[in-house]
Amino acid sequence: MKTQLSAGWKTRFYSVCMMMLLSAVAVTAFSAPAHAQETAPATQTTAVPTEEVKSEPLDAAAAAAAPAAAAPAAEPTPTVDKGDVAWMLTSTLLVLMMVVPGLALFYGGMVRAKNVLSVLIQVSVVFSLISVLWVVYGYSLAFSGDGPWIGNLDKALLKGMKVDSLAATFTAGVSIPEFVFVAFQCTFAGITGALIVGAFAERARFAAVVMFSVLWFTFAYLPMAHMVWAAGGYLFEKGALDFAGGTVVHINAGIAGLVGAYFVGKRTGFGREAIKPHNVTLTFVGASLLWVGWFGFNAGSNLEANGGAALAFLNTMLATAAAVLGWSLTEKIIKGKSSALGVASGMVAGLVGITPACGTVGPFGAIAIGFIAGVLCVWGVTGLKRLLRADDSLDVFGVHGLGGIIGAILTGVFSAESLGGQKGGDYSIGHQVLIQAEGVLITLVWVGVVSVISFLIAKMVFGLRVTEEAEREGLDITAHGESAYES
């Protein structure tokens, strides 16, 4: 709401700004004809005789040329900028670094020493499995076809794709090689599946994790990616804002992980004995790598190396910093001390919160979203976790699920131009928030149902949980036959 400014220095300041604006308008108005004259193409015209006008039959060639002259100009040939290609390849590599070693170390440090290798293996294998499936049929179902819910198999195994095949960007007439887009989106699918395994770490059967990942990827991730990011997708056409994956990646992984935590059950001794991270240093290093890699995740989603990427880059920096401050301050108030694990978790909470908003909010919005996500996710891994009565081992829902919901909803608020965002004109905060909420609800319900069915199938085929004896000895030895640390 605009309020009337009081007299004083603010009035004088706005008066000077208004005078400068009017001066600029006036200069533009007077200089426009001269500028147009200077830039107009040099064409010769012949004066039409006024004394006598004779009607002549229209020449056949002229008649044929007339429709062609009246036809609209053809669309320009798409151009590929080498700078865009280099940036997108770099961004793809940065997202890969988020998974290995980033996410693997972040998760590995938070589990007990007897299970660290099992987590590293699950993260790497799930990512690798989904990468292969992405090329076999995933990319086609996500980005081929214009149905509202899912694509088609026209590009299965990347059929018909060549080195000169192009994918559109956000700028008309500017494209990138489609192979680059395939690789970039492949890392998004892979990291989403890898995020889920943290919810039931230290007790899940490896074969069941693999089978669940295939079912979840096929029936949960691909429809969500198509609905949100593909032309013709239901949420895409509704105008839902999700620049880099708040719904597709984080809420998706969060709700799937929560369902998994319920189905697999609580760790032996949970709630009765201390289950502490075995190496917070590894977790902190992993979180730091996630922060660096996330610049590729968010700024790379702009698909071009331009001002849009710069905005997403800056917002990613600011939101994460604000979340670290918010989480640390909350811990200090509640517990009396700020912890390294809290700082690392705050980094991830801020990164998750800004993901859907990074390309449409301004720096003020990024700081606000990051701080709010940092504060509320402390509750997500404590109070909310107790309310849900789930052993979400590495707080996948508490950080990624809740943080993604916060970011998705606040994207609708802070994208408004009045709050420093990029959406002006007839943009309505209330209307957009309703669309964002619909996207959140669809993600929670759809992925939740698919996850329930997928875990039931995996349970019937393999069983979801290792034996109590295997769990007590540790999955590194019992499932993989090796130990991270020799005694």
JSON list of N, CA and C in Angstrom, two decimals, residues 199 203 257-267 270-271 379-393 395 397:
[
{"chain": "A", "resi": 199, "resn": "ALA", "atom": "N", "xyz": [16.32, -40.10, 4.17]},
{"chain": "A", "resi": 199, "resn": "ALA", "atom": "CA", "xyz": [15.20, -40.22, 5.11]},
{"chain": "A", "resi": 199, "resn": "ALA", "atom": "C", "xyz": [15.17, -41.57, 5.80]},
{"chain": "A", "resi": 203, "resn": "ARG", "atom": "N", "xyz": [19.13, -48.26, 7.75]},
{"chain": "A", "resi": 203, "resn": "ARG", "atom": "CA", "xyz": [18.37, -49.50, 8.01]},
{"chain": "A", "resi": 203, "resn": "ARG", "atom": "C", "xyz": [17.64, -50.03, 6.79]},
{"chain": "A", "resi": 257, "resn": "GLY", "atom": "N", "xyz": [10.58, -39.04, 0.88]},
{"chain": "A", "resi": 257, "resn": "GLY", "atom": "CA", "xyz": [11.40, -39.48, 2.01]},
{"chain": "A", "resi": 257, "resn": "GLY", "atom": "C", "xyz": [10.58, -39.71, 3.27]},
{"chain": "A", "resi": 258, "resn": "LEU", "atom": "N", "xyz": [9.61, -38.84, 3.51]},
{"chain": "A", "resi": 258, "resn": "LEU", "atom": "CA", "xyz": [8.76, -38.99, 4.69]},
{"chain": "A", "resi": 258, "resn": "LEU", "atom": "C", "xyz": [7.96, -40.29, 4.62]},
{"chain": "A", "resi": 259, "resn": "VAL", "atom": "N", "xyz": [7.40, -40.57, 3.47]},
{"chain": "A", "resi": 259, "resn": "VAL", "atom": "CA", "xyz": [6.67, -41.84, 3.29]},
{"chain": "A", "resi": 259, "resn": "VAL", "atom": "C", "xyz": [7.60, -43.03, 3.53]},
{"chain": "A", "resi": 260, "resn": "GLY", "atom": "N", "xyz": [8.82, -42.91, 3.00]},
{"chain": "A", "resi": 260, "resn": "GLY", "atom": "CA", "xyz": [9.78, -43.98, 3.20]},
{"chain": "A", "resi": 260, "resn": "GLY", "atom": "C", "xyz": [10.15, -44.19, 4.66]},
{"chain": "A", "resi": 261, "resn": "ALA", "atom": "N", "xyz": [10.28, -43.08, 5.40]},
{"chain": "A", "resi": 261, "resn": "ALA", "atom": "CA", "xyz": [10.60, -43.19, 6.82]},
{"chain": "A", "resi": 261, "resn": "ALA", "atom": "C", "xyz": [9.50, -43.93, 7.57]},
{"chain": "A", "resi": 262, "resn": "TYR", "atom": "N", "xyz": [8.24, -43.68, 7.20]},
{"chain": "A", "resi": 262, "resn": "TYR", "atom": "CA", "xyz": [7.13, -44.40, 7.83]},
{"chain": "A", "resi": 262, "resn": "TYR", "atom": "C", "xyz": [7.16, -45.89, 7.48]},
{"chain": "A", "resi": 263, "resn": "PHE", "atom": "N", "xyz": [7.38, -46.20, 6.21]},
{"chain": "A", "resi": 263, "resn": "PHE", "atom": "CA", "xyz": [7.31, -47.59, 5.77]},
{"chain": "A", "resi": 263, "resn": "PHE", "atom": "C", "xyz": [8.48, -48.41, 6.28]},
{"chain": "A", "resi": 264, "resn": "VAL", "atom": "N", "xyz": [9.68, -47.85, 6.25]},
{"chain": "A", "resi": 264, "resn": "VAL", "atom": "CA", "xyz": [10.86, -48.59, 6.69]},
{"chain": "A", "resi": 264, "resn": "VAL", "atom": "C", "xyz": [10.88, -48.72, 8.21]},
{"chain": "A", "resi": 265, "resn": "GLY", "atom": "N", "xyz": [10.34, -47.74, 8.89]},
{"chain": "A", "resi": 265, "resn": "GLY", "atom": "CA", "xyz": [10.29, -47.78, 10.35]},
{"chain": "A", "resi": 265, "resn": "GLY", "atom": "C", "xyz": [11.48, -47.09, 10.99]},
{"chain": "A", "resi": 266, "resn": "LYS", "atom": "N", "xyz": [11.41, -46.94, 12.30]},
{"chain": "A", "resi": 266, "resn": "LYS", "atom": "CA", "xyz": [12.44, -46.22, 13.03]},
{"chain": "A", "resi": 266, "resn": "LYS", "atom": "C", "xyz": [13.68, -47.09, 13.22]},
{"chain": "A", "resi": 267, "resn": "ARG", "atom": "N", "xyz": [14.82, -46.40, 13.33]},
{"chain": "A", "resi": 267, "resn": "ARG", "atom": "CA", "xyz": [16.07, -47.11, 13.60]},
{"chain": "A", "resi": 267, "resn": "ARG", "atom": "C", "xyz": [16.02, -47.78, 14.97]},
{"chain": "A", "resi": 270, "resn": "PHE", "atom": "N", "xyz": [16.10, -45.79, 18.35]},
{"chain": "A", "resi": 270, "resn": "PHE", "atom": "CA", "xyz": [15.67, -44.40, 18.14]},
{"chain": "A", "resi": 270, "resn": "PHE", "atom": "C", "xyz": [14.77, -43.96, 19.29]},
{"chain": "A", "resi": 271, "resn": "GLY", "atom": "N", "xyz": [15.10, -42.84, 19.89]},
{"chain": "A", "resi": 271, "resn": "GLY", "atom": "CA", "xyz": [14.33, -42.31, 21.00]},
{"chain": "A", "resi": 271, "resn": "GLY", "atom": "C", "xyz": [14.75, -42.85, 22.35]},
{"chain": "A", "resi": 379, "resn": "TRP", "atom": "N", "xyz": [12.46, -25.56, 13.30]},
{"chain": "A", "resi": 379, "resn": "TRP", "atom": "CA", "xyz": [11.26, -26.22, 13.81]},
{"chain": "A", "resi": 379, "resn": "TRP", "atom": "C", "xyz": [10.97, -27.49, 13.02]},
{"chain": "A", "resi": 380, "resn": "GLY", "atom": "N", "xyz": [11.26, -27.47, 11.72]},
{"chain": "A", "resi": 380, "resn": "GLY", "atom": "CA", "xyz": [11.00, -28.63, 10.89]},
{"chain": "A", "resi": 380, "resn": "GLY", "atom": "C", "xyz": [11.77, -29.86, 11.32]},
{"chain": "A", "resi": 381, "resn": "VAL", "atom": "N", "xyz": [12.99, -29.67, 11.83]},
{"chain": "A", "resi": 381, "resn": "VAL", "atom": "CA", "xyz": [13.80, -30.83, 12.23]},
{"chain": "A", "resi": 381, "resn": "VAL", "atom": "C", "xyz": [13.68, -31.13, 13.72]},
{"chain": "A", "resi": 382, "resn": "THR", "atom": "N", "xyz": [12.87, -30.35, 14.42]},
{"chain": "A", "resi": 382, "resn": "THR", "atom": "CA", "xyz": [12.67, -30.59, 15.86]},
{"chain": "A", "resi": 382, "resn": "THR", "atom": "C", "xyz": [11.18, -30.80, 16.15]},
{"chain": "A", "resi": 383, "resn": "GLY", "atom": "N", "xyz": [10.43, -29.71, 16.29]},
{"chain": "A", "resi": 383, "resn": "GLY", "atom": "CA", "xyz": [9.02, -29.81, 16.66]},
{"chain": "A", "resi": 383, "resn": "GLY", "atom": "C", "xyz": [8.18, -30.55, 15.65]},
{"chain": "A", "resi": 384, "resn": "LEU", "atom": "N", "xyz": [8.32, -30.21, 14.36]},
{"chain": "A", "resi": 384, "resn": "LEU", "atom": "CA", "xyz": [7.53, -30.90, 13.34]},
{"chain": "A", "resi": 384, "resn": "LEU", "atom": "C", "xyz": [7.87, -32.37, 13.27]},
{"chain": "A", "resi": 385, "resn": "LYS", "atom": "N", "xyz": [9.15, -32.67, 13.42]},
{"chain": "A", "resi": 385, "resn": "LYS", "atom": "CA", "xyz": [9.59, -34.06, 13.37]},
{"chain": "A", "resi": 385, "resn": "LYS", "atom": "C", "xyz": [8.94, -34.88, 14.49]},
{"chain": "A", "resi": 386, "resn": "ARG", "atom": "N", "xyz": [8.83, -34.28, 15.67]},
{"chain": "A", "resi": 386, "resn": "ARG", "atom": "CA", "xyz": [8.17, -34.98, 16.78]},
{"chain": "A", "resi": 386, "resn": "ARG", "atom": "C", "xyz": [6.67, -35.13, 16.53]},
{"chain": "A", "resi": 387, "resn": "LEU", "atom": "N", "xyz": [6.07, -34.11, 15.93]},
{"chain": "A", "resi": 387, "resn": "LEU", "atom": "CA", "xyz": [4.64, -34.19, 15.64]},
{"chain": "A", "resi": 387, "resn": "LEU", "atom": "C", "xyz": [4.34, -35.30, 14.64]},
{"chain": "A", "resi": 388, "resn": "LEU", "atom": "N", "xyz": [5.21, -35.46, 13.65]},
{"chain": "A", "resi": 388, "resn": "LEU", "atom": "CA", "xyz": [4.99, -36.46, 12.62]},
{"chain": "A", "resi": 388, "resn": "LEU", "atom": "C", "xyz": [5.32, -37.87, 13.10]},
{"chain": "A", "resi": 389, "resn": "ARG", "atom": "N", "xyz": [6.07, -37.98, 14.20]},
{"chain": "A", "resi": 389, "resn": "ARG", "atom": "CA", "xyz": [6.44, -39.28, 14.77]},
{"chain": "A", "resi": 389, "resn": "ARG", "atom": "C", "xyz": [7.13, -40.17, 13.74]},
{"chain": "A", "resi": 390, "resn": "ALA", "atom": "N", "xyz": [8.01, -39.57, 12.96]},
{"chain": "A", "resi": 390, "resn": "ALA", "atom": "CA", "xyz": [8.74, -40.32, 11.94]},
{"chain": "A", "resi": 390, "resn": "ALA", "atom": "C", "xyz": [10.24, -40.20, 12.21]},
{"chain": "A", "resi": 391, "resn": "ASP", "atom": "N", "xyz": [10.96, -41.26, 11.95]},
{"chain": "A", "resi": 391, "resn": "ASP", "atom": "CA", "xyz": [12.42, -41.23, 12.06]},
{"chain": "A", "resi": 391, "resn": "ASP", "atom": "C", "xyz": [13.00, -40.88, 10.69]},
{"chain": "A", "resi": 392, "resn": "ASP", "atom": "N", "xyz": [12.87, -39.61, 10.35]},
{"chain": "A", "resi": 392, "resn": "ASP", "atom": "CA", "xyz": [13.47, -39.08, 9.11]},
{"chain": "A", "resi": 392, "resn": "ASP", "atom": "C", "xyz": [14.94, -38.85, 9.43]},
{"chain": "A", "resi": 393, "resn": "SER", "atom": "N", "xyz": [15.76, -39.86, 9.15]},
{"chain": "A", "resi": 393, "resn": "SER", "atom": "CA", "xyz": [17.13, -39.92, 9.66]},
{"chain": "A", "resi": 393, "resn": "SER", "atom": "C", "xyz": [17.91, -38.63, 9.46]},
{"chain": "A", "resi": 395, "resn": "ASP", "atom": "N", "xyz": [16.71, -35.73, 8.05]},
{"chain": "A", "resi": 395, "resn": "ASP", "atom": "CA", "xyz": [15.81, -34.57, 7.95]},
{"chain": "A", "resi": 395, "resn": "ASP", "atom": "C", "xyz": [15.53, -34.14, 6.51]},
{"chain": "A", "resi": 397, "resn": "PHE", "atom": "N", "xyz": [12.56, -34.39, 4.96]},
{"chain": "A", "resi": 397, "resn": "PHE", "atom": "CA", "xyz": [11.32, -33.62, 4.92]},
{"chain": "A", "resi": 397, "resn": "PHE", "atom": "C", "xyz": [11.45, -32.33, 5.71]}
]
